[in-house]
PDB file of C-alpha atoms and ligand atoms in Angstrom:
ATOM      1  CA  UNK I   1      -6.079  30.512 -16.003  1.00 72.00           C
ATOM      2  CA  UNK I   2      -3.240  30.442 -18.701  1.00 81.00           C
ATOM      3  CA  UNK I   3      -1.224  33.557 -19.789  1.00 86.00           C
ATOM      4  CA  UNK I   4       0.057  33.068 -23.421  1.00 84.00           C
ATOM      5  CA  UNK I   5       3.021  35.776 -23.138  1.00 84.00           C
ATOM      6  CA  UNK I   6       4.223  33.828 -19.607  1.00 88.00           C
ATOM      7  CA  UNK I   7       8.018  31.856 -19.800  1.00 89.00           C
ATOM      8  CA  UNK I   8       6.198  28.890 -18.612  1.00 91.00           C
ATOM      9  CA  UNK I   9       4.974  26.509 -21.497  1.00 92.00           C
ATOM     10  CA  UNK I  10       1.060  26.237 -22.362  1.00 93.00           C
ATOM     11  CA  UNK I  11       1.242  22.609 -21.909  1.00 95.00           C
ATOM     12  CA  UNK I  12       3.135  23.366 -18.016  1.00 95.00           C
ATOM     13  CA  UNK I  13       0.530  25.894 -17.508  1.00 95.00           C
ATOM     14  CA  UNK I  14      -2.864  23.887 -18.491  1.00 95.00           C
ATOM     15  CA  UNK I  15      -1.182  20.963 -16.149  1.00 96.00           C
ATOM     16  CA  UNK I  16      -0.778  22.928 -13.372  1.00 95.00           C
ATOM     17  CA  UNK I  17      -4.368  23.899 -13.789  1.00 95.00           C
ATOM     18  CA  UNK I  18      -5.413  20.148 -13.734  1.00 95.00           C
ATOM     19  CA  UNK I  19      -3.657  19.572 -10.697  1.00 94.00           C
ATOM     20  CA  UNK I  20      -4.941  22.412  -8.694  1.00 94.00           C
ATOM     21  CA  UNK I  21      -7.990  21.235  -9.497  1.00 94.00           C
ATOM     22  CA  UNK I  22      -7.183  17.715  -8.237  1.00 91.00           C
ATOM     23  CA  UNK I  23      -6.032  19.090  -5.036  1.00 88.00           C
ATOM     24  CA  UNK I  24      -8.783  21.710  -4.395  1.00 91.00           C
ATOM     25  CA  UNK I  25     -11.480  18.693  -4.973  1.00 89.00           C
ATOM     26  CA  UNK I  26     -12.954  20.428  -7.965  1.00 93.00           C
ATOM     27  CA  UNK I  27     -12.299  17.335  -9.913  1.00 93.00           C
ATOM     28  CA  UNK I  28     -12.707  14.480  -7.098  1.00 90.00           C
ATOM     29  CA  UNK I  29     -11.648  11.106  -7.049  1.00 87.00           C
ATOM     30  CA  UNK I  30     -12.377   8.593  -9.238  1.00 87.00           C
ATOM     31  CA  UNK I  31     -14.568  10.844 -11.689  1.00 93.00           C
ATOM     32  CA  UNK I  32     -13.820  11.825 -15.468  1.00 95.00           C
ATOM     33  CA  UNK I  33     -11.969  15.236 -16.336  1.00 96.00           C
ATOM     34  CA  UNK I  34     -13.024  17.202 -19.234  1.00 95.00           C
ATOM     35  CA  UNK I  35     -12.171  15.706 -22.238  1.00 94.00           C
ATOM     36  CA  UNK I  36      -8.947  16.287 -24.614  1.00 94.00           C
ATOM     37  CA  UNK I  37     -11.705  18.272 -26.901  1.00 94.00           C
ATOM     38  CA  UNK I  38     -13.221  20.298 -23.966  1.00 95.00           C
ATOM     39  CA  UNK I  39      -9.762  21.515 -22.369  1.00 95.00           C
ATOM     40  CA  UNK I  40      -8.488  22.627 -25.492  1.00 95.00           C
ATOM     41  CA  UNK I  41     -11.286  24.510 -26.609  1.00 95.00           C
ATOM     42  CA  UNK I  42     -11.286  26.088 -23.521  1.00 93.00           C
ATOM     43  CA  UNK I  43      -8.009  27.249 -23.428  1.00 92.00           C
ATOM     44  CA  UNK I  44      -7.532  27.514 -27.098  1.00 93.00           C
ATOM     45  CA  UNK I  45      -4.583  25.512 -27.553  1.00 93.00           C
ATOM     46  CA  UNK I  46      -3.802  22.237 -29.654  1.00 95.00           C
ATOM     47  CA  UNK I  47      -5.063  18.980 -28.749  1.00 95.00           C
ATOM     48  CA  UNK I  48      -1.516  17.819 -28.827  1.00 96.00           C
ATOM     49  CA  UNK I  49      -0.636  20.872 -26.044  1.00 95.00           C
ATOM     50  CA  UNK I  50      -3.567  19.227 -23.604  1.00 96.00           C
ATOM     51  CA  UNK I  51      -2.252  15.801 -24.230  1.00 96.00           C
ATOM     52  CA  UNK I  52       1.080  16.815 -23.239  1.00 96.00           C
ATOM     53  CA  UNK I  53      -0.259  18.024 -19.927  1.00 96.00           C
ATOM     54  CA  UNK I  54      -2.265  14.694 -19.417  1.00 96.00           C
ATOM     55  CA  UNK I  55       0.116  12.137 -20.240  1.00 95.00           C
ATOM     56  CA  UNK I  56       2.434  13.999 -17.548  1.00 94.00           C
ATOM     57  CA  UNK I  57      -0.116  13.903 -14.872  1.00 94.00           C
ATOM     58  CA  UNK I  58      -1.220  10.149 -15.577  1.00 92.00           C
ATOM     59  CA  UNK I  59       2.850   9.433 -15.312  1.00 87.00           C
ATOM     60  CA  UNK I  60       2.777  11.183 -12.185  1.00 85.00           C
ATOM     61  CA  UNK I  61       0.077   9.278 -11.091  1.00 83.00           C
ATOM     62  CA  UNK I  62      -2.217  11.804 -10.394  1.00 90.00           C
ATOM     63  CA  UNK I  63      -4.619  10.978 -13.618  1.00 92.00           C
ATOM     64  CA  UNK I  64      -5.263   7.513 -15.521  1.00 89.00           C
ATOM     65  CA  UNK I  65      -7.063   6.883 -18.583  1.00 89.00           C
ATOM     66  CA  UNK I  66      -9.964   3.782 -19.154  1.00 87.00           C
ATOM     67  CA  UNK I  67      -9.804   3.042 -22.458  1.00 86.00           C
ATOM     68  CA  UNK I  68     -12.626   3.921 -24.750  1.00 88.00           C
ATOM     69  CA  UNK I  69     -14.299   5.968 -21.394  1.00 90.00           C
ATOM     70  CA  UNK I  70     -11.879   8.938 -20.717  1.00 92.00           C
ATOM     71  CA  UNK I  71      -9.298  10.148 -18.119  1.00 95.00           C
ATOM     72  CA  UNK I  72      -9.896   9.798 -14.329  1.00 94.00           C
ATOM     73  CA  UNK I  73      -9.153  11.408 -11.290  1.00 94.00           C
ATOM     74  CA  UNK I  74      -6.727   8.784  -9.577  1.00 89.00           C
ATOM     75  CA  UNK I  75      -7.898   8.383  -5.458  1.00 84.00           C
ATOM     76  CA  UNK I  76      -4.898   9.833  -3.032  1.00 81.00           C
ATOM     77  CA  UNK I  77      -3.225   6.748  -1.687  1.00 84.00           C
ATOM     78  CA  UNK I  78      -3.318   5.881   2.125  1.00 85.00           C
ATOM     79  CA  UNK I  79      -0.320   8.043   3.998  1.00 85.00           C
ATOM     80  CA  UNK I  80       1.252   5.605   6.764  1.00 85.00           C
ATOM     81  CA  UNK I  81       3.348   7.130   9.577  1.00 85.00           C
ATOM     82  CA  UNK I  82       6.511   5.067  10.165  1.00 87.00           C
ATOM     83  CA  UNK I  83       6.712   5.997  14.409  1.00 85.00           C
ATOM     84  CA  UNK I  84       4.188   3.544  15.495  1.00 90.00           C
ATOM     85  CA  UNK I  85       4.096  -0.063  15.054  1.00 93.00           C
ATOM     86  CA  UNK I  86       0.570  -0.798  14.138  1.00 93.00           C
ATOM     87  CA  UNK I  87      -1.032  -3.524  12.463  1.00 95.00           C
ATOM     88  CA  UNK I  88      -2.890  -3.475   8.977  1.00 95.00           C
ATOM     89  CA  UNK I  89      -6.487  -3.433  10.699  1.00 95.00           C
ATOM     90  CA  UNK I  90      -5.587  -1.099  13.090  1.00 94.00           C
ATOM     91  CA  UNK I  91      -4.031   1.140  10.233  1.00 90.00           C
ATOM     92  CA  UNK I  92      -7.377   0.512   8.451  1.00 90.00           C
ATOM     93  CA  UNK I  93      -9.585   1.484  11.226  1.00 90.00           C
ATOM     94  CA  UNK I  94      -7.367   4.730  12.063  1.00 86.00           C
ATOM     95  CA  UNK I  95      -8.889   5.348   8.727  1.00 82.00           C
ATOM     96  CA  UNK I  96     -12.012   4.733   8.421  1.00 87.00           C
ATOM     97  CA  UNK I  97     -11.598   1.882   6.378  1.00 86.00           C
ATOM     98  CA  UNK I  98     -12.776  -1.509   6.449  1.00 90.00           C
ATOM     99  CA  UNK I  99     -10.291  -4.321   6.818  1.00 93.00           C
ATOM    100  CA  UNK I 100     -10.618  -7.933   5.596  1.00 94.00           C
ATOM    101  CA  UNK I 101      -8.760 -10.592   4.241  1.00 97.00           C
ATOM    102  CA  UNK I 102      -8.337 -13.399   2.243  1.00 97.00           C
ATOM    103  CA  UNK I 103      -6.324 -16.195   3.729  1.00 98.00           C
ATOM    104  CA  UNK I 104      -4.163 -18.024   1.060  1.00 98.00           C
ATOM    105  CA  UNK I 105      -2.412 -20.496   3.211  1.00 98.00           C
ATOM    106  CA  UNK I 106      -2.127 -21.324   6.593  1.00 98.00           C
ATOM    107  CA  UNK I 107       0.353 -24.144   8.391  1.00 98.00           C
ATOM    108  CA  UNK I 108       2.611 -24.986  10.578  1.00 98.00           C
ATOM    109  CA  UNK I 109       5.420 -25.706   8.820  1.00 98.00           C
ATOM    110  CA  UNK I 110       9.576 -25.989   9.419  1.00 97.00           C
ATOM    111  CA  UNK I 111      11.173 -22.246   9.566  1.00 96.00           C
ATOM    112  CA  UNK I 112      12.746 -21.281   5.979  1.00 94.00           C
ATOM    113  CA  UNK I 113      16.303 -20.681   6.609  1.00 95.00           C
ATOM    114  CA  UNK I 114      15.887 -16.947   6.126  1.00 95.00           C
ATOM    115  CA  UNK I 115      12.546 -16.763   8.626  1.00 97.00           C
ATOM    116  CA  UNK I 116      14.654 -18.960  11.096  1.00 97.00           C
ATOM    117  CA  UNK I 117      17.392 -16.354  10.583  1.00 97.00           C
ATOM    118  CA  UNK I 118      15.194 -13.554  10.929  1.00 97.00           C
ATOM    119  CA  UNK I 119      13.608 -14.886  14.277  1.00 97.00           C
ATOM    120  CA  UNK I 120      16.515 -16.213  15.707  1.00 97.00           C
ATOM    121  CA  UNK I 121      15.622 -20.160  15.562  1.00 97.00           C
ATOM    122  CA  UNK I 122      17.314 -23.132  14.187  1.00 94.00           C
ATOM    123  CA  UNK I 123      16.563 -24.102  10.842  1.00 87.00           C
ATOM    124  CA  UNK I 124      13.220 -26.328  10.688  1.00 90.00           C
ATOM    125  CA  UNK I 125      12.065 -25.128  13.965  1.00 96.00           C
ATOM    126  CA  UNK I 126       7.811 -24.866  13.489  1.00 97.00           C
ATOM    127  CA  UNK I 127       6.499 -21.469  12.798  1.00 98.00           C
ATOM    128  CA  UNK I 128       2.826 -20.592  11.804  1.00 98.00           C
ATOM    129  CA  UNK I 129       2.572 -19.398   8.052  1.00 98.00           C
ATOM    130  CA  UNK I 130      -0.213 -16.959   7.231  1.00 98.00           C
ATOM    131  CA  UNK I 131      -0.474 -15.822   4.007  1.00 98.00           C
ATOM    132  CA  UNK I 132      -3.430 -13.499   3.515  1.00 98.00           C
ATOM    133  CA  UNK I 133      -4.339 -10.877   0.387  1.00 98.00           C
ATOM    134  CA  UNK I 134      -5.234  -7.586   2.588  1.00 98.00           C
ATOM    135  CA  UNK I 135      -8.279  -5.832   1.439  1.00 95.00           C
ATOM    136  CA  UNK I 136      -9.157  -1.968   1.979  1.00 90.00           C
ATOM    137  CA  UNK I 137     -12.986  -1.191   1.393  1.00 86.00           C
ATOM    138  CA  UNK I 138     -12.948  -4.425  -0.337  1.00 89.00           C
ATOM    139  CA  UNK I 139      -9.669  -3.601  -2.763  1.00 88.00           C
ATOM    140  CA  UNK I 140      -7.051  -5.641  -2.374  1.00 94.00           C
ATOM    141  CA  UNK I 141      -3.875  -3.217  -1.644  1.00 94.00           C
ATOM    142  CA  UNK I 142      -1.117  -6.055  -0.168  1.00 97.00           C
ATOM    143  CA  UNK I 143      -0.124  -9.438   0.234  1.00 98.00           C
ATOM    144  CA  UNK I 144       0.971 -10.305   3.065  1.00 98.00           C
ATOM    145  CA  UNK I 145       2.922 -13.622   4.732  1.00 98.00           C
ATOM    146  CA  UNK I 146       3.389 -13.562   8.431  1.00 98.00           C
ATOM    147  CA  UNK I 147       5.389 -16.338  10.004  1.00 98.00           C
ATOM    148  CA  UNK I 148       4.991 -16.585  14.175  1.00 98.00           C
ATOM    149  CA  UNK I 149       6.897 -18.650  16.357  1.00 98.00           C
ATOM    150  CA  UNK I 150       4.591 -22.066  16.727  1.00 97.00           C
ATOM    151  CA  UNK I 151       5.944 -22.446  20.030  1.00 97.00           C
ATOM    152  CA  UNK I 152       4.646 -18.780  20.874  1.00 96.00           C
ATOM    153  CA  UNK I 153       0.579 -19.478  19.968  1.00 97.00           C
ATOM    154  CA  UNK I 154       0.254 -22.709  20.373  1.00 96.00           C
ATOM    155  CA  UNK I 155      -3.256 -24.146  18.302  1.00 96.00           C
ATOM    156  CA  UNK I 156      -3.924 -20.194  16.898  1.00 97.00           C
ATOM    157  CA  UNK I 157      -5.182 -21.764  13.424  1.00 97.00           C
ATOM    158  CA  UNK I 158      -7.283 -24.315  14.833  1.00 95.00           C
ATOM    159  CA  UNK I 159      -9.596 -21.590  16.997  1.00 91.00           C
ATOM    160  CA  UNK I 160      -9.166 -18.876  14.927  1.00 96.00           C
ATOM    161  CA  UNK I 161     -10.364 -17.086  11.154  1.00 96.00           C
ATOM    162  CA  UNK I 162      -8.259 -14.957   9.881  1.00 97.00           C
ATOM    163  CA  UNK I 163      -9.906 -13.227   7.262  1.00 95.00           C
ATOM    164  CA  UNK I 164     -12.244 -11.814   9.696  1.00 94.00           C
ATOM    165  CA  UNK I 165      -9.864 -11.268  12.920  1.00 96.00           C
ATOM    166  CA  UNK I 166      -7.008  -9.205  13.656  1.00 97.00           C
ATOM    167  CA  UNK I 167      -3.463 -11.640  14.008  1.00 98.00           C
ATOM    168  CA  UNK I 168      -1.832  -8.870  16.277  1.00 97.00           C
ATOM    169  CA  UNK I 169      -5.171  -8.914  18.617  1.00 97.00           C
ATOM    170  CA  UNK I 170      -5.320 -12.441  18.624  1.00 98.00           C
ATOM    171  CA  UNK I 171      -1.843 -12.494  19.587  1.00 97.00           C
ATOM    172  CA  UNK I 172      -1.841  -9.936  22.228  1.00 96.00           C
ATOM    173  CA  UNK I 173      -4.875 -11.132  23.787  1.00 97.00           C
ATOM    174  CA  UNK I 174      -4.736 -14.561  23.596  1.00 96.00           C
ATOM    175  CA  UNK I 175      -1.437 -15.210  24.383  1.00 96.00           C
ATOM    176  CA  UNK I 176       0.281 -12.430  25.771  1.00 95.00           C
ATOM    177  CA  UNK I 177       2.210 -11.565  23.191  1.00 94.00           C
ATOM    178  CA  UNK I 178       2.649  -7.757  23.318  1.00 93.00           C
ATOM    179  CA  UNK I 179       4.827  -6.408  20.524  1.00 95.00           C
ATOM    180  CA  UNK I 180       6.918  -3.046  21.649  1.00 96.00           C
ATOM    181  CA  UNK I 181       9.252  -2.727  18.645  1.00 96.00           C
ATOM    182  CA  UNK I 182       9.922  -3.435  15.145  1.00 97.00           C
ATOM    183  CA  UNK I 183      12.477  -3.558  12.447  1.00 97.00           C
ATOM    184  CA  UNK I 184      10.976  -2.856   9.024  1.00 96.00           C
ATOM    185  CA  UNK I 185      12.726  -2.227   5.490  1.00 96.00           C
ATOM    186  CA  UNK I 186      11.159  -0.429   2.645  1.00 96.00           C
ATOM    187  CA  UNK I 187      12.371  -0.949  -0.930  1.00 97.00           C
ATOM    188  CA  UNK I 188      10.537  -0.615  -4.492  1.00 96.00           C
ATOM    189  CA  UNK I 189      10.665  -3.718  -6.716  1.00 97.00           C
ATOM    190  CA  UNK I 190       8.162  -4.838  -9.836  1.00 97.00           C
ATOM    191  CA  UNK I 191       5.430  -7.076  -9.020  1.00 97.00           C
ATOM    192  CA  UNK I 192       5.817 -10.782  -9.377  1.00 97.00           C
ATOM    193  CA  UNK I 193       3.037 -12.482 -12.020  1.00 97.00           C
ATOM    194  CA  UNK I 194       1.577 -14.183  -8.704  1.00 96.00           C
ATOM    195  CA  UNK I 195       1.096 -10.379  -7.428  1.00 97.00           C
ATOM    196  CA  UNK I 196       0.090  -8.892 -10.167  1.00 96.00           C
ATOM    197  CA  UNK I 197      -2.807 -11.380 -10.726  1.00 96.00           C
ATOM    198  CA  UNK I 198      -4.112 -11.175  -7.093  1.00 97.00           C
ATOM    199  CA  UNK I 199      -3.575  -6.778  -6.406  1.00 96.00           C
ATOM    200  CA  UNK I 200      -5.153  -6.584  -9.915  1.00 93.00           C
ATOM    201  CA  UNK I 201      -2.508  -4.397 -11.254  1.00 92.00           C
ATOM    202  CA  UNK I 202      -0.763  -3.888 -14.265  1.00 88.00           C
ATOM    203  CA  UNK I 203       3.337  -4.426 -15.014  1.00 90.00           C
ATOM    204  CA  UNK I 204       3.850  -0.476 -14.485  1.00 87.00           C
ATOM    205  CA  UNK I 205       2.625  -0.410 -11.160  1.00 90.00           C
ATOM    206  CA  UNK I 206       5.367  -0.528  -8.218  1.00 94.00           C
ATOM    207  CA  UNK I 207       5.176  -2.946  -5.360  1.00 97.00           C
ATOM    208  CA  UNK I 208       6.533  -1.033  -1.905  1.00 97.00           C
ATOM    209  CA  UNK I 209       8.153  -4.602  -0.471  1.00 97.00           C
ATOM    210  CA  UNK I 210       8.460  -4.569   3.340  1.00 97.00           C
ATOM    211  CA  UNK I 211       9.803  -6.954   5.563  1.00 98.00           C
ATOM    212  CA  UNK I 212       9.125  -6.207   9.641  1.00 98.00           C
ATOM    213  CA  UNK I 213      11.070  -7.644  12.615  1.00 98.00           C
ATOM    214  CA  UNK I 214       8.402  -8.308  15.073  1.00 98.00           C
ATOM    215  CA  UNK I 215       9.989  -7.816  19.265  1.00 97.00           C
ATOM    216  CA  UNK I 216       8.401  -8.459  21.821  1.00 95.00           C
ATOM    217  CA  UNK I 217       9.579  -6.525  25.801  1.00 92.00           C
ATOM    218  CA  UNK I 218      11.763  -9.360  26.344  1.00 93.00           C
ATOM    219  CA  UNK I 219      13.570  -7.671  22.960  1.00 95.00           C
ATOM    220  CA  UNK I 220      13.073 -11.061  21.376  1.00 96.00           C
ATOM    221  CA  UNK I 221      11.605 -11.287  17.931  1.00 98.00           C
ATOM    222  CA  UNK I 222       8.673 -13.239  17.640  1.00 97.00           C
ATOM    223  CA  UNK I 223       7.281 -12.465  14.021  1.00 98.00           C
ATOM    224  CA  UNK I 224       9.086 -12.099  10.308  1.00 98.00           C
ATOM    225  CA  UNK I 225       6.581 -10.987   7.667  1.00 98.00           C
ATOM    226  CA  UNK I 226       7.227 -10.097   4.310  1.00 98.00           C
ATOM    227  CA  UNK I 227       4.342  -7.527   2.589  1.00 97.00           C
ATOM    228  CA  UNK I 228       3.937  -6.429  -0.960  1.00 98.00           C
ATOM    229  CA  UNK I 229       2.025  -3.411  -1.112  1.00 96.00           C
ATOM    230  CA  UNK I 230       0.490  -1.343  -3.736  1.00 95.00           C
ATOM    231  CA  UNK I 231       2.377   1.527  -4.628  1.00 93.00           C
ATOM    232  CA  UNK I 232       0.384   3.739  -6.548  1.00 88.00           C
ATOM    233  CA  UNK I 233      -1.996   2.642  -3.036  1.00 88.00           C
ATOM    234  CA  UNK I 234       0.405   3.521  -0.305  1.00 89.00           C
ATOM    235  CA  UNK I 235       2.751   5.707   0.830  1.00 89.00           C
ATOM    236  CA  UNK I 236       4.510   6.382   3.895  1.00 89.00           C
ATOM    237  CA  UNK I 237       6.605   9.335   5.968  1.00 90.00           C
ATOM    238  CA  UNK I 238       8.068   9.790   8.878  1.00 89.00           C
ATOM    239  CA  UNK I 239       8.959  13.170  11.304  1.00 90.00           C
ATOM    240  CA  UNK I 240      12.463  13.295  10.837  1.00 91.00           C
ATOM    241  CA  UNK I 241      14.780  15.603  13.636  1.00 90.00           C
ATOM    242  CA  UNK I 242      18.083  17.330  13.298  1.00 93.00           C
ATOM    243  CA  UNK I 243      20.817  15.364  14.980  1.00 88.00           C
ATOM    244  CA  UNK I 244      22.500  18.671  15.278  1.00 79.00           C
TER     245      UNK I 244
HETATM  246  C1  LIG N 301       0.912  -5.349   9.371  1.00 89.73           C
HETATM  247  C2  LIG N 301       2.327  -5.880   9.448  1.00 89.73           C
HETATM  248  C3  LIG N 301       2.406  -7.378   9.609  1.00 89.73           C
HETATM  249  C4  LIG N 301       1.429  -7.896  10.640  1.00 89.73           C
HETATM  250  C5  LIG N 301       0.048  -7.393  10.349  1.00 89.73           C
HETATM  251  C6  LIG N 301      -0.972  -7.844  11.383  1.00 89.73           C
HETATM  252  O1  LIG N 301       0.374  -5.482   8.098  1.00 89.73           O
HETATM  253  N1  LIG N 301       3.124  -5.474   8.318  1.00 89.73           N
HETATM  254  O2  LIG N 301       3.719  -7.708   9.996  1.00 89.73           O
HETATM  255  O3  LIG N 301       1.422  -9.304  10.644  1.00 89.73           O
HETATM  256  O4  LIG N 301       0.042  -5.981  10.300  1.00 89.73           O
HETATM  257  O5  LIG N 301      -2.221  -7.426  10.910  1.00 89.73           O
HETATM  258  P1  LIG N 301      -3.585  -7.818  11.530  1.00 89.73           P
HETATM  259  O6  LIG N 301      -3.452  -7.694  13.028  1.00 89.73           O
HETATM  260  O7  LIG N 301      -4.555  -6.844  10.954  1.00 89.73           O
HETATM  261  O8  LIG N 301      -3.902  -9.218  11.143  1.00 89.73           O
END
């Protein structure tokens, strides 16, 4: 409830309110708040005081508005630990999530100077190219391209579909590929046209843009992929310790 002789602004107070609410589940996912007209009457403040709250809580993506229907509870996004090296269906699964994708391109072409880089070959050398949109209960939530050393999986698009199977479980247990470790960068960047077309997002939304070092025991890397996720979809921590 609000107190009108508190320090705190009405506007701080009535957001607070909404946000409790978000986090207790009163107001769940995906499902309309009480309208501008409704919160104000029931605190009996200004329209423009409830707006005020709103338009903080939509900028902290916690809220969004559909146009014409109302303001919206926005779902929590998925929360990835950065210890393990997992791959995106596993991650899904952990989850209870289905997995799926949509394969873009697929081809054995000449390494990129950067992927050759990355994986240690010279320039040209054949690597499989996967590209895939990832899909989360059918919403798409990254784009992904995966480039594997051809010499590595020999034949892996001609028996296999990707947008059904797993490219880490084909790799592991078709051709003994077993990945122990994994460099991986994290930076925020807008979203490219091509992106924002296939996530289905708009120009505000941040892409989370990974790249990830794949190793295998022999502590040679086998896999460069480059991801775009979501970020209003995704985010991720890590247990940090003391070095003290
Ligand atoms: C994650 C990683 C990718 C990896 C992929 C494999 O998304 N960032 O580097 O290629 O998992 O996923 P899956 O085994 O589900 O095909």
């Amino acid at each position: 409830m609000i107190t009108r002789d508190s320090a705190v602004p009405l506007y701080i107070q009535i957001k607070e309110f909404i946000r409790q609410n978000i986090l207790s589940g009163a107001y769940s996912e995906n499902t309309r708040i009480p309208s501008e007209r409704q919160l104000s009457e029931q605190f009996e403040v200004s329209r423009l005081t409830v707006t005020k709250a709103i338009t903080e809580l939509v900028t902290e993506g916690l809220l969004h508005t559909r146009v014409g229907k109302g303001t919206f509870v926005t779902p929590g996004k998925i929360n990835q630990e950065l210890r393990t090296l997992t791959s995106f269906t596993e991650e899904m699964q952990r989850r209870g999530q289905a997995a799926a994708s949509r394969v873009l391109y697929a081809s054995i072409d000449p390494a990129e100077e950067e992927v050759a880089r990355a994986l240690a070959l010279v320039p040209g050398a054949k690597v499989m190219v996967l590209k895939r949109l990832r899909l989360s209960d059918g919403q798409a939530i990254a784009l992904e391209i995966s480039h594997i050393i051809d010499a590595l999986c020999p034949n892996i698009l001609d028996n296999h579909d990707f947008s059904c199977e797993s490219l880490y479980q084909v790799l592991r247990e078709e051709y003994g590929l077993n990945m122990t470790h994994a460099q991986q960068t994290i930076e925020a960047r807008r979203a490219t046209v091509t992106e924002l077309e296939l996530l289905k997002i708009d120009s505000h939304t941040p892409i989370l843009s990974m790249t990830r070092i794949t190793f295998n025991e022999q502590d040679a890397p086998f896999e460069y992929a480059r991801s775009a996720y979501r970020g209003d979809r995704y985010k991720f921590n890590a247990v940090l310790h003391s070095v003290g």
